[in-house]
Amino acid sequence: MSVTTLPGRRPSPDDLLVLLAVARAGRYTAAATELGLNHTTIARRISALEDALGGRVLARGAAGWVLTPLGEHAITAAEGVERALGELAPDRPRLSGVVRLSATDGFSGFIASPAIVAVRREHPDVSLEIVSTTRRAAQQRVGVDLEVVVGRPHVHRAEAIHLADYALGLYASRDFLARSGIPASPAELAGAPLVYFIESMLQVDALDEARTPTREMVDAVSSTNVYVHVDATRSGAGFGLLPAFLADRHDDLVRLFPDEIDQHLPYWLVCRPEALRQPTALAFIEALRARIAAVEDQLLGRPRGAAEAAF
């Protein structure tokens, strides 16, 4: 006589922790590395959890594994197990783990990097992985906990939070202006060399619209990396449409026409709902907000006219 195991038996806490790791990493291999297991064990644990719950907890997405509705329900229990285990080790730092962030180059360097330093002063077992990219918010956040994008995102099954605004201005190096002359008005910029993003590859509407005051200029150096924009402008490649918080740090750059060319763009944070329940992610978000508050004036640029007066 055979005995059939019915779904609905109590799931294993270990299996729930495996699900949590896969949900955060998006891949069995990455979860296996984090937990010190092999791929086969991860697959077996997930299968056992699905047998216990009576349904699928993961589904294949475009870039990895994503949670099913049943999986999202199970994640709440998994996070409870994780918290309970953390409370059993009072002598260790309260927070540990990896925060995975996708963000633009400028935000990653100027905001995110100092923020994780602040977190690690108190919680040295927390680390940050950054995927640096300039794109629209992904519809499926696989392999990342948090995304920072430019422009208001349109996403489903995700939380979107406005973080800050930053200013784009037109800059040129002192040497370039000495050679080429200082334009008297924005109208004189027609045909002048511009340093900015590659127009055909730009996926972010807000960054494309920010180029409006410079439409009559000619691309001289184009790149997907904003730090290339800054360095090319400093080298004299042309006029750079640059974030003020990056350009104003360089005394060899001069901001031109700050009254006429002063584009403000928003940074938005996008995250999976379960990420907002992760203590490590919450600590990092708090540190992001603190860093943004500390550098708000730099994000929005110098007082208007200060750069021209300094030339």
CSV table of C-alpha atoms in Angstrom, one decimal:
chain,number,residue,atom,x,y,z
A,1,MET,CA,0.0,0.0,0.0
A,2,SER,CA,1.5,3.3,-1.1
A,3,VAL,CA,1.1,6.5,0.9
A,4,THR,CA,0.6,9.8,-1.0
A,5,THR,CA,2.1,12.9,0.5
A,6,LEU,CA,-0.4,15.7,0.5
A,7,PRO,CA,0.5,19.3,-0.1
A,8,GLY,CA,0.2,21.6,2.8
A,9,ARG,CA,2.6,20.1,5.3
A,10,ARG,CA,4.8,22.5,7.2
A,11,PRO,CA,7.6,23.8,5.0
A,12,SER,CA,11.2,23.6,6.2
A,13,PRO,CA,12.8,26.8,7.5
A,14,ASP,CA,15.9,25.9,5.6
A,15,ASP,CA,13.9,25.6,2.3
A,16,LEU,CA,12.4,29.0,3.0
A,17,LEU,CA,15.9,30.6,3.4
A,18,VAL,CA,16.9,29.0,0.1
A,19,LEU,CA,13.8,30.6,-1.6
A,20,LEU,CA,14.8,34.0,0.0
A,21,ALA,CA,18.3,33.7,-1.5
A,22,VAL,CA,17.0,32.8,-5.0
A,23,ALA,CA,14.5,35.6,-4.9
A,24,ARG,CA,17.2,38.1,-4.1
A,25,ALA,CA,19.8,36.8,-6.5
A,26,GLY,CA,17.5,35.8,-9.3
A,27,ARG,CA,19.6,32.7,-10.1
A,28,TYR,CA,20.2,29.3,-8.5
A,29,THR,CA,23.9,29.6,-9.1
A,30,ALA,CA,24.2,32.9,-7.3
A,31,ALA,CA,22.1,31.7,-4.4
A,32,ALA,CA,24.2,28.6,-4.2
A,33,THR,CA,27.4,30.6,-3.9
A,34,GLU,CA,25.9,32.8,-1.2
A,35,LEU,CA,24.7,29.9,0.8
A,36,GLY,CA,27.7,27.7,0.3
A,37,LEU,CA,25.6,25.0,-1.5
A,38,ASN,CA,25.6,23.5,-5.0
A,39,HIS,CA,23.1,24.1,-7.7
A,40,THR,CA,21.5,20.7,-7.3
A,41,THR,CA,20.9,21.2,-3.6
A,42,ILE,CA,19.2,24.6,-4.4
A,43,ALA,CA,16.9,23.0,-6.9
A,44,ARG,CA,16.1,20.2,-4.5
A,45,ARG,CA,15.2,22.6,-1.7
A,46,ILE,CA,13.0,24.6,-4.0
A,47,SER,CA,11.2,21.5,-5.2
A,48,ALA,CA,10.7,20.3,-1.6
A,49,LEU,CA,9.2,23.7,-0.7
A,50,GLU,CA,6.9,23.6,-3.6
A,51,ASP,CA,5.7,20.1,-2.6
A,52,ALA,CA,5.0,21.4,0.9
A,53,LEU,CA,3.1,24.5,-0.3
A,54,GLY,CA,1.3,22.7,-3.1
A,55,GLY,CA,2.3,25.0,-5.9
A,56,ARG,CA,5.1,26.8,-7.8
A,57,VAL,CA,7.0,29.5,-5.8
A,58,LEU,CA,9.3,30.6,-8.7
A,59,ALA,CA,8.8,31.2,-12.4
A,60,ARG,CA,11.3,31.9,-15.1
A,61,GLY,CA,11.5,35.6,-16.1
A,62,ALA,CA,13.3,37.3,-18.9
A,63,ALA,CA,16.5,37.6,-16.8
A,64,GLY,CA,16.1,34.9,-14.1
A,65,TRP,CA,13.8,33.5,-11.5
A,66,VAL,CA,10.9,35.6,-10.3
A,67,LEU,CA,8.4,35.0,-7.5
A,68,THR,CA,5.0,33.6,-8.2
A,69,PRO,CA,2.1,34.9,-6.0
A,70,LEU,CA,2.6,31.8,-3.8
A,71,GLY,CA,6.3,32.6,-3.7
A,72,GLU,CA,5.6,36.2,-2.6
A,73,HIS,CA,3.5,34.8,0.2
A,74,ALA,CA,6.2,32.4,1.3
A,75,ILE,CA,8.8,35.2,1.2
A,76,THR,CA,7.1,36.9,4.2
A,77,ALA,CA,7.6,33.7,6.2
A,78,ALA,CA,11.2,33.4,5.0
A,79,GLU,CA,12.0,36.9,6.1
A,80,GLY,CA,10.6,36.0,9.5
A,81,VAL,CA,12.9,33.0,9.8
A,82,GLU,CA,15.9,35.2,8.8
A,83,ARG,CA,15.0,37.8,11.4
A,84,ALA,CA,14.6,35.2,14.1
A,85,LEU,CA,18.0,33.6,13.4
A,86,GLY,CA,19.6,37.1,13.5
A,87,GLU,CA,18.2,37.7,16.9
A,88,LEU,CA,19.9,34.5,18.2
A,89,ALA,CA,23.4,36.0,17.5
A,90,PRO,CA,23.4,39.2,19.6
A,91,ASP,CA,27.2,39.4,19.7
A,92,ARG,CA,27.4,39.8,15.9
A,93,PRO,CA,26.6,42.9,14.0
A,94,ARG,CA,22.9,43.1,13.7
A,95,LEU,CA,22.9,43.5,9.9
A,96,SER,CA,24.7,41.5,7.3
A,97,GLY,CA,24.2,40.6,3.6
A,98,VAL,CA,24.5,42.1,0.2
A,99,VAL,CA,22.5,45.0,-1.2
A,100,ARG,CA,22.3,44.8,-5.0
A,101,LEU,CA,21.8,48.1,-6.8
A,102,SER,CA,21.3,49.2,-10.4
A,103,ALA,CA,21.9,52.9,-10.9
A,104,THR,CA,23.4,55.5,-13.2
A,105,ASP,CA,27.1,56.2,-13.1
A,106,GLY,CA,26.8,59.6,-11.5
A,107,PHE,CA,24.5,58.4,-8.8
A,108,SER,CA,26.6,55.3,-8.1
A,109,GLY,CA,29.7,57.3,-7.5
A,110,PHE,CA,28.4,60.4,-5.9
A,111,ILE,CA,25.5,59.1,-3.8
A,112,ALA,CA,25.5,55.3,-3.4
A,113,SER,CA,29.2,54.8,-2.7
A,114,PRO,CA,29.4,57.3,0.2
A,115,ALA,CA,26.1,55.9,1.5
A,116,ILE,CA,27.3,52.3,1.8
A,117,VAL,CA,30.5,53.6,3.6
A,118,ALA,CA,28.2,55.1,6.2
A,119,VAL,CA,26.3,51.8,6.5
A,120,ARG,CA,29.4,49.7,6.8
A,121,ARG,CA,30.8,51.9,9.7
A,122,GLU,CA,28.0,50.5,11.8
A,123,HIS,CA,27.4,47.2,10.0
A,124,PRO,CA,30.7,46.0,8.4
A,125,ASP,CA,29.0,42.7,7.3
A,126,VAL,CA,26.8,44.6,4.8
A,127,SER,CA,28.2,45.0,1.3
A,128,LEU,CA,27.0,46.7,-1.9
A,129,GLU,CA,27.0,45.4,-5.5
A,130,ILE,CA,26.4,48.1,-8.1
A,131,VAL,CA,25.4,47.5,-11.7
A,132,SER,CA,26.1,50.8,-13.4
A,133,THR,CA,23.6,51.6,-16.2
A,134,THR,CA,21.5,54.4,-17.6
A,135,ARG,CA,18.1,52.9,-18.7
A,136,ARG,CA,14.4,52.9,-18.0
A,137,ALA,CA,13.2,51.0,-14.9
A,138,ALA,CA,13.1,47.3,-15.5
A,139,GLN,CA,9.7,45.6,-15.4
A,140,GLN,CA,11.3,42.6,-13.6
A,141,ARG,CA,14.0,43.3,-11.1
A,142,VAL,CA,16.0,40.1,-11.3
A,143,GLY,CA,19.3,40.0,-9.5
A,144,VAL,CA,18.9,43.5,-8.0
A,145,ASP,CA,17.1,44.7,-4.9
A,146,LEU,CA,17.0,48.4,-5.8
A,147,GLU,CA,17.1,50.5,-9.0
A,148,VAL,CA,17.7,54.2,-9.3
A,149,VAL,CA,16.6,55.7,-12.6
A,150,VAL,CA,16.3,59.2,-14.1
A,151,GLY,CA,12.7,60.3,-14.7
A,152,ARG,CA,9.4,59.0,-13.2
A,153,PRO,CA,9.2,55.3,-13.8
A,154,HIS,CA,6.1,53.4,-14.9
A,155,VAL,CA,6.3,50.0,-13.3
A,156,HIS,CA,4.1,47.2,-12.0
A,157,ARG,CA,4.4,45.2,-8.8
A,158,ALA,CA,7.1,47.6,-7.6
A,159,GLU,CA,7.5,50.6,-5.3
A,160,ALA,CA,8.6,53.9,-6.8
A,161,ILE,CA,10.0,56.6,-4.6
A,162,HIS,CA,11.2,60.1,-5.6
A,163,LEU,CA,14.7,60.6,-4.1
A,164,ALA,CA,16.0,63.9,-5.3
A,165,ASP,CA,16.4,66.3,-8.2
A,166,TYR,CA,19.6,67.3,-9.9
A,167,ALA,CA,20.7,70.0,-12.3
A,168,LEU,CA,22.2,69.6,-15.7
A,169,GLY,CA,24.2,72.6,-17.0
A,170,LEU,CA,26.4,73.5,-20.0
A,171,TYR,CA,30.1,73.6,-19.2
A,172,ALA,CA,33.4,74.1,-21.1
A,173,SER,CA,37.0,74.1,-20.0
A,174,ARG,CA,38.9,77.3,-19.6
A,175,ASP,CA,41.4,76.3,-22.2
A,176,PHE,CA,38.7,75.5,-24.7
A,177,LEU,CA,37.0,78.9,-24.1
A,178,ALA,CA,40.4,80.7,-24.4
A,179,ARG,CA,40.9,79.0,-27.8
A,180,SER,CA,37.4,79.2,-29.2
A,181,GLY,CA,36.0,82.3,-27.5
A,182,ILE,CA,33.1,82.7,-25.1
A,183,PRO,CA,29.6,82.6,-26.8
A,184,ALA,CA,27.6,85.7,-26.0
A,185,SER,CA,24.2,83.8,-25.9
A,186,PRO,CA,22.8,80.3,-26.3
A,187,ALA,CA,21.9,81.2,-29.9
A,188,GLU,CA,25.6,81.3,-30.8
A,189,LEU,CA,25.9,77.6,-29.8
A,190,ALA,CA,24.4,76.4,-33.1
A,191,GLY,CA,26.9,74.2,-34.8
A,192,ALA,CA,29.2,74.1,-31.7
A,193,PRO,CA,30.6,70.8,-30.5
A,194,LEU,CA,28.6,69.0,-27.8
A,195,VAL,CA,29.6,66.3,-25.3
A,196,TYR,CA,26.7,64.2,-24.1
A,197,PHE,CA,25.0,60.8,-24.4
A,198,ILE,CA,24.8,58.8,-27.6
A,199,GLU,CA,21.5,59.9,-29.0
A,200,SER,CA,20.7,56.6,-30.8
A,201,MET,CA,21.3,54.6,-27.6
A,202,LEU,CA,19.6,56.9,-25.1
A,203,GLN,CA,16.7,55.1,-23.5
A,204,VAL,CA,15.8,57.6,-20.9
A,205,ASP,CA,13.2,60.2,-22.0
A,206,ALA,CA,14.1,62.7,-19.4
A,207,LEU,CA,17.8,62.8,-20.5
A,208,ASP,CA,16.7,63.1,-24.1
A,209,GLU,CA,14.4,66.0,-23.3
A,210,ALA,CA,17.1,67.7,-21.3
A,211,ARG,CA,19.1,68.1,-24.6
A,212,THR,CA,16.4,70.5,-26.0
A,213,PRO,CA,18.4,73.7,-25.4
A,214,THR,CA,21.4,72.2,-27.3
A,215,ARG,CA,19.6,70.6,-30.2
A,216,GLU,CA,21.4,72.9,-32.7
A,217,MET,CA,24.8,71.7,-31.5
A,218,VAL,CA,26.8,69.0,-33.2
A,219,ASP,CA,27.9,65.8,-31.4
A,220,ALA,CA,31.6,65.8,-30.8
A,221,VAL,CA,32.1,63.1,-28.1
A,222,SER,CA,29.2,60.9,-27.1
A,223,SER,CA,29.2,58.2,-24.5
A,224,THR,CA,27.0,56.1,-22.3
A,225,ASN,CA,29.2,57.0,-19.3
A,226,VAL,CA,28.7,60.4,-17.6
A,227,TYR,CA,32.3,60.4,-16.3
A,228,VAL,CA,33.5,60.3,-19.9
A,229,HIS,CA,31.4,63.4,-20.5
A,230,VAL,CA,33.2,65.2,-17.7
A,231,ASP,CA,36.7,64.1,-18.7
A,232,ALA,CA,36.1,64.9,-22.4
A,233,THR,CA,34.8,68.3,-21.6
A,234,ARG,CA,37.8,69.0,-19.3
A,235,SER,CA,40.0,67.9,-22.2
A,236,GLY,CA,38.5,70.5,-24.5
A,237,ALA,CA,36.4,68.3,-26.7
A,238,GLY,CA,33.5,70.8,-26.7
A,239,PHE,CA,30.7,72.0,-24.5
A,240,GLY,CA,29.5,69.4,-22.1
A,241,LEU,CA,25.9,69.0,-20.9
A,242,LEU,CA,26.9,67.8,-17.4
A,243,PRO,CA,25.4,67.2,-14.0
A,244,ALA,CA,26.3,70.2,-11.8
A,245,PHE,CA,27.3,67.9,-8.9
A,246,LEU,CA,30.1,66.4,-11.0
A,247,ALA,CA,31.2,69.4,-13.0
A,248,ASP,CA,31.3,72.0,-10.3
A,249,ARG,CA,34.0,70.1,-8.4
A,250,HIS,CA,36.5,71.0,-11.2
A,251,ASP,CA,38.0,74.5,-11.2
A,252,ASP,CA,39.0,74.1,-14.8
A,253,LEU,CA,35.3,73.9,-15.9
A,254,VAL,CA,33.1,77.0,-16.4
A,255,ARG,CA,29.3,76.9,-16.4
A,256,LEU,CA,27.7,78.9,-19.2
A,257,PHE,CA,24.3,80.4,-19.4
A,258,PRO,CA,23.0,79.0,-16.0
A,259,ASP,CA,19.8,81.0,-16.3
A,260,GLU,CA,18.9,79.7,-19.8
A,261,ILE,CA,20.4,76.1,-19.6
A,262,ASP,CA,19.4,74.7,-16.2
A,263,GLN,CA,17.6,71.4,-16.7
A,264,HIS,CA,16.4,69.7,-13.5
A,265,LEU,CA,15.9,65.9,-13.6
A,266,PRO,CA,14.6,63.6,-10.9
A,267,TYR,CA,16.2,60.5,-9.4
A,268,TRP,CA,13.6,57.8,-8.6
A,269,LEU,CA,14.2,54.7,-6.5
A,270,VAL,CA,12.4,51.5,-7.7
A,271,CYS,CA,12.3,48.4,-5.7
A,272,ARG,CA,10.5,45.1,-5.2
A,273,PRO,CA,8.0,45.3,-2.3
A,274,GLU,CA,9.9,42.6,-0.4
A,275,ALA,CA,13.1,44.7,-0.6
A,276,LEU,CA,11.4,47.3,1.6
A,277,ARG,CA,11.2,44.6,4.3
A,278,GLN,CA,14.9,43.7,4.2
A,279,PRO,CA,16.7,45.4,7.1
A,280,THR,CA,19.9,45.7,5.0
A,281,ALA,CA,18.0,47.4,2.1
A,282,LEU,CA,16.2,49.7,4.5
A,283,ALA,CA,19.5,50.7,6.2
A,284,PHE,CA,21.0,51.5,2.8
A,285,ILE,CA,17.9,53.5,1.7
A,286,GLU,CA,18.2,55.5,4.9
A,287,ALA,CA,21.9,56.2,4.2
A,288,LEU,CA,21.0,57.2,0.6
A,289,ARG,CA,18.5,59.8,2.0
A,290,ALA,CA,21.1,61.1,4.5
A,291,ARG,CA,23.7,61.5,1.7
A,292,ILE,CA,21.2,63.3,-0.6
A,293,ALA,CA,20.3,65.7,2.2
A,294,ALA,CA,23.9,66.4,2.9
A,295,VAL,CA,24.7,67.3,-0.8
A,296,GLU,CA,21.4,68.8,-1.9
A,297,ASP,CA,23.0,72.1,-2.9
A,298,GLN,CA,25.6,70.3,-5.0
A,299,LEU,CA,23.0,68.3,-6.7
A,300,LEU,CA,21.2,71.4,-7.7
A,301,GLY,CA,24.3,73.3,-8.7
A,302,ARG,CA,26.1,76.5,-7.6
A,303,PRO,CA,24.2,79.8,-7.2
A,304,ARG,CA,23.4,81.0,-10.7
A,305,GLY,CA,26.0,83.2,-12.2
A,306,ALA,CA,28.8,82.1,-9.8
A,307,ALA,CA,30.7,80.0,-12.4
A,308,GLU,CA,30.6,82.8,-15.0
A,309,ALA,CA,31.8,85.4,-12.5
A,310,ALA,CA,34.7,83.1,-11.6
A,311,PHE,CA,36.0,83.0,-15.2
